[in-house]
Short mmCIF file of C-alpha atoms and ligand atoms in Angstrom, two decimals:
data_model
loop_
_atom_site.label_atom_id
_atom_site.label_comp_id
_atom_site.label_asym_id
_atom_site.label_seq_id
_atom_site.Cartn_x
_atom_site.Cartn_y
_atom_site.Cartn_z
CA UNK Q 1 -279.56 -30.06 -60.84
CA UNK Q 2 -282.17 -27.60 -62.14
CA UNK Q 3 -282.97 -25.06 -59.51
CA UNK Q 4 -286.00 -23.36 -60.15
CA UNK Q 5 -287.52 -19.92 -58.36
CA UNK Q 6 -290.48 -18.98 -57.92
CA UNK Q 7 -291.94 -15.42 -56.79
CA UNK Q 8 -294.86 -16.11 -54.60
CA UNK Q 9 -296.14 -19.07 -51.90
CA UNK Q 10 -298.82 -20.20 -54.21
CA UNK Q 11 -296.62 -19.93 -57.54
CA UNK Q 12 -294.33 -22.33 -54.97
CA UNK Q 13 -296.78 -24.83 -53.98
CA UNK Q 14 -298.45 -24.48 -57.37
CA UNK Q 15 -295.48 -25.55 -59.25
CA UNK Q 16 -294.87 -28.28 -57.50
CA UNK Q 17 -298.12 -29.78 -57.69
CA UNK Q 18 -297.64 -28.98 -61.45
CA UNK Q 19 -294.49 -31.24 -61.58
CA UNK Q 20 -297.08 -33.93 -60.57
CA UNK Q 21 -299.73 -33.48 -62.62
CA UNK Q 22 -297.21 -33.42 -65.73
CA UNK Q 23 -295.98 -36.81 -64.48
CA UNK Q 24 -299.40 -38.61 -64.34
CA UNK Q 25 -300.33 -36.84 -67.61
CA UNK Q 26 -297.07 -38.25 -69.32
CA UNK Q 27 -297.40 -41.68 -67.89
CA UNK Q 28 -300.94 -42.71 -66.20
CA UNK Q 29 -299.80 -45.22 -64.49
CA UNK Q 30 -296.70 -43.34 -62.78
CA UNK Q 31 -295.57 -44.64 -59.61
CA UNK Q 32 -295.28 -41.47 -57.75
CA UNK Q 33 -293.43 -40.93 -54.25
CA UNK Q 34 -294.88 -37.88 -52.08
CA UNK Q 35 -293.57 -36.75 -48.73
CA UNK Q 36 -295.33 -35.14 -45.33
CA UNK Q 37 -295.01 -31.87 -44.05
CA UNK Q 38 -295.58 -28.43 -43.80
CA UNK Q 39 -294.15 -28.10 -47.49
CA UNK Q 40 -296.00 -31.01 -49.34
CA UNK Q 41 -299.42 -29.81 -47.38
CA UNK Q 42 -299.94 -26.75 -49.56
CA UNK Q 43 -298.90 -28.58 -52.42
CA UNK Q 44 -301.43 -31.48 -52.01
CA UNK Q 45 -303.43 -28.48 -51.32
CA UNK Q 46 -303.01 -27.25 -55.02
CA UNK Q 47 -302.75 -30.62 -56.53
CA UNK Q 48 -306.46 -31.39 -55.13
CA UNK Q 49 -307.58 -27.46 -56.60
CA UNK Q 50 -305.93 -28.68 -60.23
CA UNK Q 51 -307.98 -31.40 -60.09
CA UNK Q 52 -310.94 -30.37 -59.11
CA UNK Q 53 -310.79 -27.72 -61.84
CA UNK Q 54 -308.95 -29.75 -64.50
CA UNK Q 55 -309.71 -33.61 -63.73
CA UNK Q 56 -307.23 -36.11 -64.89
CA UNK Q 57 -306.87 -39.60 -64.82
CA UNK Q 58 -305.68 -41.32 -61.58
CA UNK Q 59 -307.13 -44.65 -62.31
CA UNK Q 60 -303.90 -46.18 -62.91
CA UNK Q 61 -301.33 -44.31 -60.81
CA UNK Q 62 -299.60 -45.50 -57.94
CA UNK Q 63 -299.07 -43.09 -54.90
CA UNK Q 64 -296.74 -43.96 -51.36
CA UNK Q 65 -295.41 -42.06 -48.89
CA UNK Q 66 -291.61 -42.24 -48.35
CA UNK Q 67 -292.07 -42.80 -44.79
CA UNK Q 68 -294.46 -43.71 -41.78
CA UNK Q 69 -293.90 -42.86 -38.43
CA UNK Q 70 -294.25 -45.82 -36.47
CA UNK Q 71 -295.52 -47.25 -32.81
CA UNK Q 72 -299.06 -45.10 -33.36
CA UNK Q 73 -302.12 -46.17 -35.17
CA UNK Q 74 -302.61 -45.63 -38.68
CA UNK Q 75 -305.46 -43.19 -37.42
CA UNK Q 76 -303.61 -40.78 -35.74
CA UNK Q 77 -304.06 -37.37 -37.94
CA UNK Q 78 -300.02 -37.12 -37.84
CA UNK Q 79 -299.23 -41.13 -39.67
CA UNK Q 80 -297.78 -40.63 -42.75
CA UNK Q 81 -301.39 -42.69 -43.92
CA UNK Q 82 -304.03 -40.07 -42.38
CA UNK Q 83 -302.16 -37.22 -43.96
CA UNK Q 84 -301.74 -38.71 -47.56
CA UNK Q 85 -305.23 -40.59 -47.12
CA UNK Q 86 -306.46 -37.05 -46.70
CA UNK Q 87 -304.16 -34.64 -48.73
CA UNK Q 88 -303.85 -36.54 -51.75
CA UNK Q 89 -305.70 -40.09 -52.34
CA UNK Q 90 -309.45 -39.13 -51.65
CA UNK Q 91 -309.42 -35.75 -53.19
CA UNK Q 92 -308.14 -37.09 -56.52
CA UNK Q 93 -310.14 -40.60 -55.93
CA UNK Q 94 -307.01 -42.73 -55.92
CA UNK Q 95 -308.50 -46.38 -55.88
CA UNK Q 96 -306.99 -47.08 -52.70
CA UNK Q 97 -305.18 -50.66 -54.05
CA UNK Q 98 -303.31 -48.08 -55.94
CA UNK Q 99 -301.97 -46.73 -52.57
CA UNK Q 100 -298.50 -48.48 -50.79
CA UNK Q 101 -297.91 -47.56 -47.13
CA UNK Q 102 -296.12 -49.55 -44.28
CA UNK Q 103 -298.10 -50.40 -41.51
CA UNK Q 104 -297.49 -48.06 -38.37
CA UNK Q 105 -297.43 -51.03 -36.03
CA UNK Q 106 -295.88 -54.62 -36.86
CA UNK Q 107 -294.09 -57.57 -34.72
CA UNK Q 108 -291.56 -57.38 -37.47
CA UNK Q 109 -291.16 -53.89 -39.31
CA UNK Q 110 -287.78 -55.41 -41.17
CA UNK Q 111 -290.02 -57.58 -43.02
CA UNK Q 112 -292.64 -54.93 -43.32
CA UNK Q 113 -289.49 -52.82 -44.70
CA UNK Q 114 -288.73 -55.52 -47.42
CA UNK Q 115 -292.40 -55.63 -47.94
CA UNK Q 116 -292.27 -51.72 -48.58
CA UNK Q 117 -289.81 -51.84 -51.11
CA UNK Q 118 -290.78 -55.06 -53.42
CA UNK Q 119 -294.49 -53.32 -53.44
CA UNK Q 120 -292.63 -50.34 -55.24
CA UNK Q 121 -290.12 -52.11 -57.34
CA UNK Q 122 -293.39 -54.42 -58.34
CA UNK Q 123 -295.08 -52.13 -60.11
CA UNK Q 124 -292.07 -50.69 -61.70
CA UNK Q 125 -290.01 -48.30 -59.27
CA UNK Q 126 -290.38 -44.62 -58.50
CA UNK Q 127 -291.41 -42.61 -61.70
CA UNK Q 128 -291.14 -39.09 -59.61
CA UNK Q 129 -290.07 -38.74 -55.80
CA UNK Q 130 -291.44 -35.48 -54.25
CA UNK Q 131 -289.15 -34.55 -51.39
CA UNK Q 132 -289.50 -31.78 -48.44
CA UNK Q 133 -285.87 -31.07 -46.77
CA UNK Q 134 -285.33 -31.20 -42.90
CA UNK Q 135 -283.55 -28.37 -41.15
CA UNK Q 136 -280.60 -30.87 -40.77
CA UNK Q 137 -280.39 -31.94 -44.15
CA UNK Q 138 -283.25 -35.11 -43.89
CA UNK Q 139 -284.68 -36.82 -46.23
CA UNK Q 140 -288.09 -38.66 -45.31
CA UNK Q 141 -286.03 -40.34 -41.72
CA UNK Q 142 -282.99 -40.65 -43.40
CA UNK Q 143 -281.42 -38.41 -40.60
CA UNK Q 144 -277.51 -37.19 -41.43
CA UNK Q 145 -275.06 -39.88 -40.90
CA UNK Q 146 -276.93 -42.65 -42.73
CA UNK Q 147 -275.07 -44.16 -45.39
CA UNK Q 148 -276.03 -43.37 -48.82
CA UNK Q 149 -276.31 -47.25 -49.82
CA UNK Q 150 -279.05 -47.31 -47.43
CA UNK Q 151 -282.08 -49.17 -48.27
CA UNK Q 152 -285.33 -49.32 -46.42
CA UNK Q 153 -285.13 -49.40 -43.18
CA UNK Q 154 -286.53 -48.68 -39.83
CA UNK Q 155 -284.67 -45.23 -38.50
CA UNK Q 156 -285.40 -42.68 -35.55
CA UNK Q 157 -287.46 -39.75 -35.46
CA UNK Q 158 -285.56 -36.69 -34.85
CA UNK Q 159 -286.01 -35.60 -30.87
CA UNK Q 160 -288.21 -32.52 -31.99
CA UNK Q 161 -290.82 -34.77 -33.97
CA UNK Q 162 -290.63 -37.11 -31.86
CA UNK Q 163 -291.80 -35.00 -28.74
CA UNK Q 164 -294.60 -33.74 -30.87
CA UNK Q 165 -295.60 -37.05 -31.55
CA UNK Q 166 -296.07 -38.60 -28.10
CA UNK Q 167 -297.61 -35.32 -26.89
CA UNK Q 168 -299.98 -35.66 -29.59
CA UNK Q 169 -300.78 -39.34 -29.35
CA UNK Q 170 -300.49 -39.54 -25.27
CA UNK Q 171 -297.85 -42.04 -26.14
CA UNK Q 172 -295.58 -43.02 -22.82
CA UNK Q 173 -292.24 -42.31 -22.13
CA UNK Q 174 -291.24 -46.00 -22.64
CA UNK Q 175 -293.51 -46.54 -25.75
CA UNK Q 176 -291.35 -47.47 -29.12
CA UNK Q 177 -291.74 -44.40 -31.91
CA UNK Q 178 -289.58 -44.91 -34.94
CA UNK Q 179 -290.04 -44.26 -38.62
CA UNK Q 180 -289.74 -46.59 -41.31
CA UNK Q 181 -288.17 -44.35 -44.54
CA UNK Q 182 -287.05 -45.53 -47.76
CA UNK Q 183 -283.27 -44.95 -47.82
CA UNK Q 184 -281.14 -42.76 -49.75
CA UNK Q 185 -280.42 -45.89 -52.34
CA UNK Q 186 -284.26 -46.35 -53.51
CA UNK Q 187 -284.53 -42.29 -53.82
CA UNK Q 188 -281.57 -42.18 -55.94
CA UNK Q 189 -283.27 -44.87 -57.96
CA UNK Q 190 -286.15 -43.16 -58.61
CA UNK Q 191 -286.21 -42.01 -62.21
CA UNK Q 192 -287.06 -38.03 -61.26
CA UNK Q 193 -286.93 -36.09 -58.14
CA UNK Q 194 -288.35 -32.95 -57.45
CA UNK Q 195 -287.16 -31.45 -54.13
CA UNK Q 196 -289.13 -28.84 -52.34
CA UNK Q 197 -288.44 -26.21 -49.42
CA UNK Q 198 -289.91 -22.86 -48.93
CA UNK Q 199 -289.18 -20.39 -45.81
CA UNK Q 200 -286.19 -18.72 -44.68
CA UNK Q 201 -285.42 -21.37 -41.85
CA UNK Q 202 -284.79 -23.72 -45.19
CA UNK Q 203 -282.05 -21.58 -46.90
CA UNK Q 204 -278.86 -22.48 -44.64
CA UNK Q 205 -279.79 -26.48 -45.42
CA UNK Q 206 -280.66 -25.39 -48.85
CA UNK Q 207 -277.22 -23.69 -49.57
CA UNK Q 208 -275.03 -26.51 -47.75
CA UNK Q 209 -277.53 -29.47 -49.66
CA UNK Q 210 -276.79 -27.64 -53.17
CA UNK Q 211 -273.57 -25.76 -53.04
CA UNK Q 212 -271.67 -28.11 -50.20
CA UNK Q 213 -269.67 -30.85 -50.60
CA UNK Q 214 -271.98 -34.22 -50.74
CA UNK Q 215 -271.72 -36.01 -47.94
CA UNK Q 216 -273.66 -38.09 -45.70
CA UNK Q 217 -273.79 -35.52 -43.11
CA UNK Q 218 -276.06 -33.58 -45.06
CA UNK Q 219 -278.03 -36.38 -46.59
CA UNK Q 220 -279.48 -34.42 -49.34
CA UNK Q 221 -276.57 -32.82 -50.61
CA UNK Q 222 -276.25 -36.57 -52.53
CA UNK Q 223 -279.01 -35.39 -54.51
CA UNK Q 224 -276.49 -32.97 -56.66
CA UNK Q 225 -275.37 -36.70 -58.41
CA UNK Q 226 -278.98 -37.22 -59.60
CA UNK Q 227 -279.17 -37.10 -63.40
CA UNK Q 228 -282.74 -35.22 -63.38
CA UNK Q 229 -283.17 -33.85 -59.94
CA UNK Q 230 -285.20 -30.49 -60.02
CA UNK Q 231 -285.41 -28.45 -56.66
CA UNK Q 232 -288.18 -25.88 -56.51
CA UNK Q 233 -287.75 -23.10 -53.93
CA UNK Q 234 -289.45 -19.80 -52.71
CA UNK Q 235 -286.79 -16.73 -52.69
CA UNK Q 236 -286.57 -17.32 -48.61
CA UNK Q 237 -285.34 -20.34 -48.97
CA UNK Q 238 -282.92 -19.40 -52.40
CA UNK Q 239 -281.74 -15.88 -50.52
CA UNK Q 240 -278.72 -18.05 -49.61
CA UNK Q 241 -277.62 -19.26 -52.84
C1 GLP F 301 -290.31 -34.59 -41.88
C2 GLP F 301 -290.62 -35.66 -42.96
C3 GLP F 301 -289.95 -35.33 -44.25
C4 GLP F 301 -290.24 -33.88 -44.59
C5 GLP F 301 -289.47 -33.00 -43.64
C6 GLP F 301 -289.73 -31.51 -43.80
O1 GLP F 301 -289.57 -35.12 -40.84
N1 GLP F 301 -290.27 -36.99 -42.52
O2 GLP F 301 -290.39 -36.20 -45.28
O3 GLP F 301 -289.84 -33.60 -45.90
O4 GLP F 301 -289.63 -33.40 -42.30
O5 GLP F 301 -290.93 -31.13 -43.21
P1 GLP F 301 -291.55 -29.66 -43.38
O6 GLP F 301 -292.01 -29.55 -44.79
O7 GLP F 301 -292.70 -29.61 -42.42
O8 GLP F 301 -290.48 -28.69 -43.07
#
């Protein structure tokens, strides 16, 4: 694992969207995996300023989301969709064939999840995975406990998102919220990862992800057996290292 720290938020965000940027200028038609979340935002944020000042071709690459949340429509400003949709693929002009998400409603999301997967693996598999890091160790729904032969697959939310979520969407008490994630099997496949977390309420999952013993309780700490995983931190979230 190559740990890399930076000095400032926007050397942190910028960075990142660097690690992109290289990827699509390597290989144009990169099939690129991005994540949601306070993390990715500002670095969508800088990827959509490198562009703008330093235009590259997208013609050809292939963005997705790791995971959707799902039971709400694709609308909502909180789907995995409406944030990408907006962060990432209409900035850059993605040509939106060139953009793979799961539905956010379906009478059968394990087909939708096999769907999911084959649309990746059919244009080649995962060039570069971007990943954010939940307090708890998460990767995209892949909450602790869950295996790390998992494939896709239709998971929970964690209780905190998922009160934001049906506050935000009026959803009903009884109303079925879930999240369809790639599992930690298809991010191990992907042929470079670059994990990201910033803040100080990152470093204790930082430290036990990275320095811990891996283990499916702290479902990122598998990424220390990827052959070129980078993780790109701010000094808050290093100062535990
Ligand atoms: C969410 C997403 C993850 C994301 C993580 C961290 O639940 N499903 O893909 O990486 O939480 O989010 P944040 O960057 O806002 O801390």
């Amino acid at each position: 694992m190559k740990i890399t720290v930076t000095s400032s938020e926007s050397e942190f965000h910028s960075r990142v969207a660097w690690r992109i940027v290289e990827q699509a200028l390597r290989r144009p038609e990169s099939v690129i995996g991005l994540s949601t979340g306070r993390t990715t935002g500002g670095v969508h944020r800088s990827l959509a300023e490198i562009h703008a000042g330093h235009p590259f071709d997208v013609s050809r690459m292939t963005v997705f989301n790791l995971d959707e949340v799902t039971g709400v429509d694709r609308e909502y400003f909180g789907s995995c969709y409406y944030m990408i949709l907006h962060e990432v693929v209409l900035p850059l002009g993605i040509p939106m064939e060139h953009f793979l998400m799961p539905p956010t409603r379906s009478d059968d999301f394990a087909r939708e999840c096999t769907d999911f997967e084959h649309a990746i693996a059919a244009r080649g598999g995962i060039d570069l995975m971007v990943l954010g890091i939940g307090e708890n160790g998460h990767l995209g729904f892949n909450q602790p406990g869950t295996p790390f032969g998992q494939t896709t697959w239709l998971s929970r939310m964690d209780k905190d998102l998922d009160t934001r979520i049906r506050r935000e969407t009026n959803s009903s008490a009884e109303a079925d919220l879930g999240g369809i994630t790639i599992g930690i099997r298809n991010i191990m496949h992907s042929r470079r990862i670059v994990l990201a977390a910033n803040g100080a309420r990152k470093a204790a999952i930082v430290r036990a992800a990275l320095q811990g013993p891996v283990d499916p309780s702290v479902p990122a700490s598998v990424l220390q057996l990827h052959p070129d995983c980078e993780v790109i931190l701010d000094s808050a979230a290093a100062a535990a290292l």
